[in-house]
Amino acid sequence: MRAVIAEDSVLLRIGLVRVLEMAGFEVAAETGDAESLLAAVETHRPELALVDVRMPPGFTDEGVRAALRIREASPATAVLLLSQYVEERYAADLLATQSPAGIGYLLKQRVADVEEFIDALRRVAGGGTALDPQVVAQLLLRRGGGPDPLSRLTPREREVLALMAEGRSNGGIAAALVVSESAVAKHINSIFAKLDLSAADGDHRRVLAVLRFLDGTP
Amino acid sequence: MATRGALRRTYTWIAAHGPWSAWAWRNTAFAVAAIPAALPAGLGLLSVPLWLVLVLALGPLLGRLQRSRFWSLLGLEVPEVVRAHPWSTPKGVAERLRSDATWRQYAYHLLVSPLMGLGGALQVLVWAGGFAGASVYGWAWALPPDRSGPGLAGAYDLVTVAGALLLLAAPWPAALLTRLDSAAAATLLGPNRARELERRVEDLAESRAGVLDAADLERRRIERDLHDGAQQRLVSLAMNLGIARATLPDLPPEAKAVIDEAHREAKEAIEELNSLVRGLHPAVLEDRGLDAALSGLAARAPLPVELTVDMGTRPGPTVEAVAYFVVSEALANVAKHARAKACSVRVDRMPDRRRGDLLRLVVTDDGVGGADPAGGTGLVGLRKRVGSVDGTIMINSPLGGPTVVTVELPCGL
């Protein structure tokens, strides 16, 4: 699988290339700003673009805007965004785009946990989702309180929902909560029932369903 | 008592302004310098209308002349009246006609200045007479005896003494003139006291806003430097240690333990640096505004926080920074002291007729209450930071709770 990187810090870029290669990607291009990232995606049509949110020239949300354009122009390219801080609207914007490709939004510091980061890279490249727990926490926060179907969930079901929203599989959720996979499946069915959602297949669609509910985006 | 004090002050004044003092010369020069400025009044002796027209026309010039007389000879600054428009424009003329300061200035030029010019002329006469008298023997010796006049011949000693006394006494009237002139100038030439204070308050408010903005800018600069430097390095370090951990499974257990330890330390350092940067000036605040920054804050709080932000347009960066600090401190206080189960943060913008729009922050928790607004560095710091932008803070915290902290910040800054 081929990947391109957009990260303006050279130091970090070297490390990210190393991790991508460990994960089995061939790094087709390394760039330091949004313009050359878009050009590189156009040229190489990679399976994955690993993109820093804060890049030149404005050092604000260049990466997010580039990611949105990639999802429109190159629907086969999955995008994993790395950010210094979480802005849930970025996540909502990204998830609202209609694209079959995978999407991820992680805090930059998560790259330190190399194994988990590699998992996230593979999951996103394979069409799945990786959302930072902080993103999920903020999305849940915005829906907290009021006459909300979420309030019908038990604390355990909320935990499961949060892990689902991060993009974890049933196995991953079971490992995180130290319960059996069948228990997780039972919780998920109960969540879907309470939220009036029909259980759908695949990590990505599952997360979309969760987020559609969380954020009200289609 | 009062009379004794007045007497003592009079003695001190007399002692301080005698011919032996440095003031004596300055005062004399100052009093004499009133003469040229009063020259137009001299014309008044010939034609009053000409004098009035001349003073009216030369008003600004005379003002400048008097100001420089006070400044260069006494070191006294008579502040200029600040005008919005130059006098050569119609607006400027209208502004001056309406302003009471203009008429006070003309009162000085028409009444005080001629009197002071007269005073200056008397000074000159006193000095001339004093010199002439004190040196009467010299005159008698230098001039032929028949022209010195026989009548005075017997009184030369008396005339000499009188002349010397006149010279010795001259500095006191000069001091008196200086004092009267200074007082008149302060009330008539300078701006009105209340207006001066008003201007001073405006200046102070402006310079304080400047200081706040500078501090804010500095925080943002430090944040950016840390982000570009130390943060990237630490993330890179932690990632490399993570790679080492993942790619070297066959290391001796001691080496593996050391790498694990270093990896954990590096991750903790990143966390610490992140929270430090958030305390300085979070990047999200600058990039995405208060709403986004607060939702990050609420999500990281150790208790459930219900956040409602209804703000419309963004307030200025300084106000945003203070608002962020307020909520951050308030949530930290709730987590530390309130033993609350839940907390709500409400931010809205409301119009205020007196102070422009207000940003209102209300932080409510269901904890034990009893927060003392005076005690605790947290609340004191909060009060100071809110006060720095002319905001108000109200803490309502009865024993048993709930605690409601209401902060209002003017958005204008």
mmCIF file of C-alpha atoms in Angstrom, chain A residues 65-185:
data_model
loop_
_atom_site.group_PDB
_atom_site.id
_atom_site.type_symbol
_atom_site.label_atom_id
_atom_site.label_comp_id
_atom_site.label_asym_id
_atom_site.label_seq_id
_atom_site.Cartn_x
_atom_site.Cartn_y
_atom_site.Cartn_z
ATOM 1 C CA ARG A 65 -9.342 21.729 4.329
ATOM 2 C CA ALA A 66 -6.892 19.661 2.310
ATOM 3 C CA ALA A 67 -8.418 16.471 3.741
ATOM 4 C CA LEU A 68 -11.906 17.565 2.701
ATOM 5 C CA ARG A 69 -10.673 18.192 -0.824
ATOM 6 C CA ILE A 70 -8.892 14.863 -0.967
ATOM 7 C CA ARG A 71 -12.085 13.087 0.034
ATOM 8 C CA GLU A 72 -13.894 14.800 -2.792
ATOM 9 C CA ALA A 73 -11.217 14.537 -5.476
ATOM 10 C CA SER A 74 -9.706 11.173 -4.644
ATOM 11 C CA PRO A 75 -12.328 8.951 -3.018
ATOM 12 C CA ALA A 76 -9.955 5.976 -2.940
ATOM 13 C CA THR A 77 -7.547 7.769 -0.601
ATOM 14 C CA ALA A 78 -8.115 7.346 3.117
ATOM 15 C CA VAL A 79 -7.095 10.296 5.308
ATOM 16 C CA LEU A 80 -5.680 10.208 8.818
ATOM 17 C CA LEU A 81 -5.375 13.647 10.405
ATOM 18 C CA LEU A 82 -3.006 14.444 13.245
ATOM 19 C CA SER A 83 -3.771 17.457 15.382
ATOM 20 C CA GLN A 84 -2.368 19.350 18.307
ATOM 21 C CA TYR A 85 -5.816 19.754 19.804
ATOM 22 C CA VAL A 86 -9.281 18.386 19.229
ATOM 23 C CA GLU A 87 -11.908 20.387 17.430
ATOM 24 C CA GLU A 88 -15.028 18.295 17.138
ATOM 25 C CA ARG A 89 -16.345 20.341 14.235
ATOM 26 C CA TYR A 90 -13.387 19.191 12.148
ATOM 27 C CA ALA A 91 -14.313 15.614 12.954
ATOM 28 C CA ALA A 92 -17.975 16.272 12.160
ATOM 29 C CA ASP A 93 -17.069 17.948 8.845
ATOM 30 C CA LEU A 94 -14.831 15.056 7.866
ATOM 31 C CA LEU A 95 -17.339 12.380 8.783
ATOM 32 C CA ALA A 96 -20.095 14.229 6.963
ATOM 33 C CA THR A 97 -18.316 13.800 3.617
ATOM 34 C CA GLN A 98 -19.703 11.008 1.498
ATOM 35 C CA SER A 99 -16.712 8.845 0.728
ATOM 36 C CA PRO A 100 -16.132 5.147 0.997
ATOM 37 C CA ALA A 101 -12.521 5.718 2.079
ATOM 38 C CA GLY A 102 -11.468 5.461 5.706
ATOM 39 C CA ILE A 103 -11.074 8.464 7.932
ATOM 40 C CA GLY A 104 -9.123 9.131 11.103
ATOM 41 C CA TYR A 105 -8.617 12.022 13.495
ATOM 42 C CA LEU A 106 -6.051 11.581 16.236
ATOM 43 C CA LEU A 107 -4.160 13.782 18.633
ATOM 44 C CA LYS A 108 -0.552 14.091 17.583
ATOM 45 C CA GLN A 109 0.798 12.650 20.791
ATOM 46 C CA ARG A 110 -0.874 9.295 20.007
ATOM 47 C CA VAL A 111 1.914 8.500 17.555
ATOM 48 C CA ALA A 112 4.087 7.722 20.579
ATOM 49 C CA ASP A 113 2.124 4.526 21.158
ATOM 50 C CA VAL A 114 3.497 2.980 18.018
ATOM 51 C CA GLU A 115 1.587 -0.303 18.007
ATOM 52 C CA GLU A 116 -1.772 1.357 18.519
ATOM 53 C CA PHE A 117 -0.906 3.989 15.953
ATOM 54 C CA ILE A 118 -0.010 1.316 13.420
ATOM 55 C CA ASP A 119 -3.373 -0.349 14.142
ATOM 56 C CA ALA A 120 -5.097 2.947 13.453
ATOM 57 C CA LEU A 121 -3.117 3.447 10.211
ATOM 58 C CA ARG A 122 -4.098 0.017 8.920
ATOM 59 C CA ARG A 123 -7.692 0.386 10.027
ATOM 60 C CA VAL A 124 -8.104 3.715 8.249
ATOM 61 C CA ALA A 125 -6.301 2.547 5.092
ATOM 62 C CA GLY A 126 -8.645 -0.448 5.073
ATOM 63 C CA GLY A 127 -11.721 1.808 4.979
ATOM 64 C CA GLY A 128 -12.296 1.972 8.741
ATOM 65 C CA THR A 129 -12.272 4.795 11.241
ATOM 66 C CA ALA A 130 -9.952 5.977 13.997
ATOM 67 C CA LEU A 131 -11.217 8.711 16.237
ATOM 68 C CA ASP A 132 -9.302 9.992 19.209
ATOM 69 C CA PRO A 133 -10.981 9.239 22.542
ATOM 70 C CA GLN A 134 -10.835 12.987 23.177
ATOM 71 C CA VAL A 135 -12.875 13.630 20.018
ATOM 72 C CA VAL A 136 -15.469 11.140 21.146
ATOM 73 C CA ALA A 137 -15.549 12.664 24.616
ATOM 74 C CA GLN A 138 -16.213 16.108 23.147
ATOM 75 C CA LEU A 139 -18.870 14.825 20.766
ATOM 76 C CA LEU A 140 -20.618 13.078 23.647
ATOM 77 C CA LEU A 141 -20.341 16.252 25.703
ATOM 78 C CA ARG A 142 -22.167 18.319 23.127
ATOM 79 C CA ARG A 143 -25.065 15.911 23.211
ATOM 80 C CA GLY A 144 -25.100 15.590 26.999
ATOM 81 C CA GLY A 145 -28.186 16.589 29.018
ATOM 82 C CA GLY A 146 -31.699 17.312 27.905
ATOM 83 C CA PRO A 147 -34.300 14.866 26.676
ATOM 84 C CA ASP A 148 -31.757 12.770 24.878
ATOM 85 C CA PRO A 149 -31.980 9.104 23.874
ATOM 86 C CA LEU A 150 -28.366 8.847 25.084
ATOM 87 C CA SER A 151 -29.578 9.281 28.634
ATOM 88 C CA ARG A 152 -31.379 5.956 28.280
ATOM 89 C CA LEU A 153 -28.045 4.170 27.972
ATOM 90 C CA THR A 154 -26.452 2.515 30.973
ATOM 91 C CA PRO A 155 -22.950 3.691 31.935
ATOM 92 C CA ARG A 156 -21.530 0.458 30.495
ATOM 93 C CA GLU A 157 -23.337 1.031 27.212
ATOM 94 C CA ARG A 158 -21.965 4.571 27.087
ATOM 95 C CA GLU A 159 -18.461 3.166 27.461
ATOM 96 C CA VAL A 160 -19.101 0.718 24.646
ATOM 97 C CA LEU A 161 -20.554 3.494 22.483
ATOM 98 C CA ALA A 162 -17.497 5.675 23.107
ATOM 99 C CA LEU A 163 -15.140 2.854 22.112
ATOM 100 C CA MET A 164 -17.264 2.144 19.053
ATOM 101 C CA ALA A 165 -17.029 5.780 18.101
ATOM 102 C CA GLU A 166 -13.252 5.596 18.335
ATOM 103 C CA GLY A 167 -13.450 2.993 15.597
ATOM 104 C CA ARG A 168 -12.731 -0.144 17.575
ATOM 105 C CA SER A 169 -13.951 -3.553 16.542
ATOM 106 C CA ASN A 170 -15.949 -5.776 18.905
ATOM 107 C CA GLY A 171 -12.731 -7.609 19.737
ATOM 108 C CA GLY A 172 -10.991 -4.318 20.518
ATOM 109 C CA ILE A 173 -13.838 -3.179 22.733
ATOM 110 C CA ALA A 174 -13.872 -6.511 24.562
ATOM 111 C CA ALA A 175 -10.137 -6.234 25.204
ATOM 112 C CA ALA A 176 -10.408 -2.646 26.410
ATOM 113 C CA LEU A 177 -13.246 -3.396 28.837
ATOM 114 C CA VAL A 178 -11.935 -6.856 29.788
ATOM 115 C CA VAL A 179 -15.191 -8.623 28.900
ATOM 116 C CA SER A 180 -16.071 -11.286 26.372
ATOM 117 C CA GLU A 181 -16.863 -10.436 22.775
ATOM 118 C CA SER A 182 -20.358 -11.848 23.098
ATOM 119 C CA ALA A 183 -21.004 -9.487 26.012
ATOM 120 C CA VAL A 184 -19.892 -6.604 23.803
ATOM 121 C CA ALA A 185 -22.194 -7.747 21.009
#
